[in-house]
Amino acid sequence: MDLGIAGKRALVCASSKGLGRGCAEALAAEGVHLVLNARGAEALETTAAHIRATYGVEVVAVAADITTEDGRAKVLEAAGDVDILVNNAGGPPPGMWSDWEREDFIKALDANMLTPIALIKALVPGMIDRGWGRVVNITSGSVKSPIPVLGLSNSARAGLTGYVAGTSRQVAGKGVIMNNLLPGIHDTDRATSLDQGVAKADGSTVAEARKKREATIPAGRYGTAQEFGATCAFLCSQYAGFIVGQNLLLDGGAVNATL
Ligand code: NAP
């Protein structure tokens, strides 16, 4: 299926690895030119080179912390006008509800709520002027079903979800389509580090911790960045124009709910 977006330009934040990279590769496979971002320059350049060589699209790589004002300014300057924005950043650390202080919340809000909002505010006006745009925010299954140790994520992402719910409906009529993708457990470095946390807490091995977490997923396995990226590319496609402000859960059935 041709998604009808060849030749468009996308900014994919936090995309040298994991789910962001999955989204970048799926867009590149559709002929979308990319601006990639991550803090670590080495992995970023490796990913950029791989995507250029594999898909033949233009790739600009910007090493910067997207959660800082300076980092965003650097990325936005290199990106210029883009048709597609995929918002992503690292997730907050796990912990206990009683431990987090104001500063911890501010950090989580900055990374997982205020950063995507700042990028939406910077890039959506141009999309509106050009009459076409797509925004996909990578949030978390924790928006639908809270994860006890990830209270900072539960809180910050819920805030972004509320903002997107209202904003998506104000820009849809101008050709800009905005939705959220909610990952359940996917096979990335983030999942491995959470497995390590579970193993430490349980006194088990990382392999045992993974098996235990896989058993909570009806699909019986972790998701892949490739599956996730393909869904992102569809939400960025010409065919997604009537999908507005939705929260699409990719979790192998882990959230047990009818709707
Ligand atoms: P990951 O495998 O750890 O990859 C994170 C990517 O983001 C890397 O390329 C990393 O590169 C980059 N990055 C991290 N912080 C950044 C920053 N401040 N500025 C720019 N780039 C940054 O993570 P993931 O599993 O793909 O997860 C992506 C998002 O989905 C996270 O917010 C995570 O919490 C959420 N999520 C993931 C899962 C899961 O199971 N994987 C489940 C639910 C939610 P550098 O380190 O070099 O910057």
XYZ file of C-alpha atoms and ligand atoms in Angstrom:
307
model
C 0.000 0.000 0.000
C 1.439 3.375 -1.043
C 0.801 5.756 1.862
C 0.981 8.775 -0.458
C 3.618 10.706 1.504
C 6.736 10.257 -0.657
C 8.710 13.503 -0.813
C 7.302 14.892 2.463
C 9.714 15.965 5.232
C 9.489 14.662 8.790
C 11.120 15.549 12.084
C 11.357 12.429 14.229
C 12.595 13.267 17.721
C 14.632 10.839 19.838
C 15.151 8.536 16.890
C 18.628 6.972 16.933
C 17.192 3.855 18.598
C 14.015 2.173 19.727
C 10.510 3.300 18.824
C 11.631 6.649 17.369
C 13.992 4.833 15.017
C 11.188 2.417 14.089
C 9.027 5.401 13.090
C 11.892 7.021 11.156
C 12.613 3.842 9.188
C 8.952 3.262 8.340
C 8.612 6.843 7.082
C 11.857 6.553 5.093
C 10.528 3.360 3.493
C 7.642 5.522 2.206
C 10.075 8.006 0.660
C 9.836 10.634 3.422
C 12.948 12.813 3.958
C 14.007 12.957 7.588
C 15.409 15.099 10.338
C 16.611 12.726 13.057
C 17.559 13.627 16.597
C 19.140 12.106 19.707
C 21.644 13.258 22.308
C 24.397 10.772 21.461
C 26.007 11.736 18.134
C 27.607 8.364 17.395
C 24.484 6.170 17.393
C 22.595 8.971 15.643
C 25.114 9.167 12.785
C 25.101 5.371 12.447
C 21.302 5.323 12.176
C 21.301 8.263 9.742
C 23.875 6.552 7.500
C 21.898 3.282 7.565
C 18.657 5.040 6.591
C 20.312 7.036 3.763
C 21.916 3.899 2.354
C 18.830 1.697 2.719
C 16.017 4.015 1.621
C 17.751 6.709 -0.466
C 16.038 9.587 1.334
C 17.696 12.785 2.609
C 18.574 12.572 6.298
C 19.702 15.466 8.488
C 20.956 14.366 11.918
C 20.915 16.795 14.850
C 22.609 15.726 18.090
C 20.779 17.600 20.860
C 18.726 17.091 23.989
C 15.202 17.701 22.725
C 13.933 18.342 26.265
C 15.995 21.539 26.602
C 15.246 24.918 25.053
C 18.701 25.088 23.435
C 18.347 21.564 22.067
C 14.956 22.318 20.556
C 16.243 25.554 18.996
C 19.087 23.626 17.342
C 16.723 20.939 16.022
C 14.133 23.442 14.788
C 16.764 25.505 12.982
C 18.078 22.448 11.151
C 14.600 21.128 10.435
C 13.062 24.234 8.856
C 9.593 23.509 7.478
C 8.415 19.954 8.046
C 5.178 18.233 7.045
C 5.322 15.544 9.721
C 6.314 15.778 13.391
C 6.866 12.682 15.515
C 7.265 13.704 19.149
C 9.351 11.438 21.335
C 11.893 11.586 24.176
C 13.208 9.252 26.837
C 10.726 8.257 29.536
C 10.993 9.260 33.206
C 12.693 6.927 35.718
C 10.666 4.458 37.795
C 10.115 4.994 41.530
C 7.558 5.227 44.351
C 4.620 7.649 44.477
C 5.782 8.936 47.854
C 9.337 9.722 46.750
C 8.947 12.204 43.918
C 9.524 15.874 44.682
C 8.452 18.947 42.746
C 11.734 18.932 40.771
C 11.122 15.338 39.616
C 7.683 16.296 38.325
C 9.013 19.418 36.605
C 11.635 17.287 34.812
C 9.025 14.749 33.691
C 6.609 17.464 32.577
C 9.391 19.203 30.655
C 10.420 16.031 28.838
C 7.111 14.317 28.168
C 4.533 17.101 28.088
C 6.027 20.573 27.559
C 8.627 19.510 24.957
C 6.059 18.004 22.550
C 3.780 20.995 23.133
C 6.648 23.422 22.316
C 7.400 21.544 19.085
C 3.728 21.457 18.118
C 3.528 25.227 18.702
C 6.658 25.800 16.607
C 5.791 23.573 13.634
C 2.014 23.310 13.315
C 1.488 26.945 12.195
C 3.628 26.208 9.087
C 1.635 23.028 8.430
C -1.580 25.039 8.661
C -0.208 27.634 6.201
C 0.622 24.853 3.751
C -2.729 23.110 4.363
C -1.287 19.708 5.288
C 0.429 18.200 8.307
C 0.671 15.196 10.565
C 1.671 15.018 14.231
C 2.158 11.747 16.083
C 3.057 11.823 19.761
C 4.634 8.740 21.288
C 3.123 8.586 24.765
C 2.531 5.338 26.698
C -0.018 2.678 27.567
C 0.243 4.242 31.044
C -2.189 6.896 29.801
C -4.953 4.263 29.675
C -3.811 2.025 32.476
C -1.437 3.507 35.061
C 1.847 1.716 35.712
C 2.483 1.960 39.485
C 6.268 2.510 39.320
C 5.961 5.015 36.473
C 3.900 7.682 38.235
C 5.957 10.456 36.645
C 5.117 9.057 33.204
C 1.447 8.481 34.120
C 1.171 12.145 35.140
C 3.143 13.929 32.427
C 1.688 11.933 29.550
C -1.868 12.412 30.791
C -1.220 16.169 30.592
C -0.033 15.918 26.990
C -3.018 13.728 26.123
C -5.422 16.411 27.347
C -3.618 19.075 25.312
C -3.713 16.949 22.161
C -7.390 16.099 22.662
C -8.289 19.781 22.511
C -5.708 20.965 19.988
C -6.196 18.178 17.427
C -9.809 19.244 16.981
C -8.816 22.874 16.407
C -6.349 22.095 13.620
C -8.018 19.159 11.824
C -10.050 21.501 9.623
C -6.801 23.095 8.414
C -5.448 19.763 7.170
C -3.322 18.997 10.236
C -3.998 15.607 11.782
C -2.740 14.901 15.301
C -2.885 11.617 17.202
C -1.105 9.726 19.962
C 0.487 6.273 19.852
C 0.503 4.456 23.185
C 3.192 1.785 23.391
C 2.853 -1.158 25.704
C 6.038 -3.131 26.278
C 8.297 -3.071 23.208
C 11.653 -4.692 22.690
C 13.940 -1.670 23.073
C 16.704 -0.498 25.432
C 14.009 1.121 27.584
C 12.269 -2.252 28.034
C 15.575 -3.916 28.899
C 16.332 -1.315 31.544
C 12.847 -1.806 33.055
C 13.450 -5.594 32.987
C 16.672 -4.949 34.908
C 14.705 -2.939 37.490
C 12.207 -5.783 37.927
C 15.034 -8.331 38.203
C 16.731 -6.260 40.888
C 13.505 -5.836 42.869
C 12.632 -9.561 42.597
C 16.132 -10.955 43.025
C 15.674 -12.745 39.676
C 17.640 -12.735 36.420
C 16.846 -10.284 33.602
C 15.666 -13.223 31.447
C 13.276 -14.328 34.215
C 12.003 -10.773 34.618
C 11.335 -10.568 30.887
C 9.491 -13.898 30.918
C 7.378 -12.626 33.811
C 6.518 -9.425 31.936
C 5.820 -11.299 28.698
C 3.328 -13.444 30.591
C 1.264 -10.286 31.291
C 0.765 -9.727 27.544
C -1.957 -11.754 25.759
C 0.190 -11.736 22.577
C 2.842 -13.506 24.699
C 5.735 -11.309 23.560
C 7.088 -7.785 23.456
C 6.184 -5.583 20.480
C 8.764 -4.617 17.876
C 9.921 -1.176 16.805
C 9.127 -2.198 13.226
C 5.444 -2.877 14.013
C 5.265 0.364 15.948
C 6.887 2.340 13.129
C 4.489 0.956 10.525
C 1.530 2.147 12.598
C 3.133 5.568 12.944
C 3.657 5.787 9.173
C -0.008 4.969 8.603
C -1.078 7.756 10.994
C 1.172 10.096 8.957
C -0.329 8.930 5.673
C -2.837 10.465 3.274
C -5.343 7.892 4.536
C -5.293 9.070 8.159
C -7.105 12.349 7.440
C -10.257 11.360 9.332
C -8.491 10.012 12.455
C -8.423 12.948 14.855
C -7.154 13.148 18.432
C -7.125 9.400 18.969
C -5.058 7.354 21.415
C -4.013 4.135 19.755
C -2.776 1.442 22.104
C -0.124 -0.969 20.779
C 0.247 -3.369 23.677
C -0.438 -6.923 22.525
C -3.725 -6.829 24.463
C -2.133 -6.066 27.835
C -4.762 -3.512 28.877
C -7.834 -5.606 29.656
C -10.676 -3.385 28.507
C -13.591 -3.585 26.088
C -13.117 -0.072 24.697
P 14.879 3.843 23.979
O 15.016 2.508 23.332
O 15.544 4.096 25.271
O 15.295 4.949 22.868
C 15.281 6.221 23.188
C 15.793 7.052 22.012
O 15.529 8.369 22.356
C 17.284 6.945 21.760
O 17.544 7.198 20.396
C 17.825 8.069 22.627
O 19.102 8.487 22.199
C 16.744 9.120 22.397
N 16.585 10.078 23.483
C 16.336 9.819 24.791
N 16.236 10.952 25.467
C 16.428 11.960 24.581
C 16.465 13.372 24.688
N 16.282 13.970 25.868
N 16.667 14.106 23.570
C 16.856 13.501 22.371
N 16.846 12.170 22.214
C 16.639 11.409 23.311
O 13.329 4.176 24.272
P 12.031 3.563 23.578
O 11.733 2.247 24.184
O 12.150 3.686 22.124
O 10.900 4.535 24.146
C 10.501 5.711 23.477
C 9.437 6.383 24.333
O 8.320 5.491 24.492
C 9.912 6.713 25.742
O 9.344 7.925 26.156
C 9.370 5.571 26.572
O 9.173 5.923 27.916
C 8.056 5.312 25.856
N 7.581 3.948 26.115
C 8.330 2.883 25.770
C 7.852 1.613 26.037
C 8.689 0.398 25.699
O 8.324 -0.699 26.122
N 9.748 0.494 24.943
C 6.626 1.432 26.661
C 5.868 2.543 26.995
C 6.364 3.807 26.725
P 20.134 9.243 23.216
O 20.108 8.458 24.501
O 21.446 9.207 22.513
O 19.606 10.613 23.393
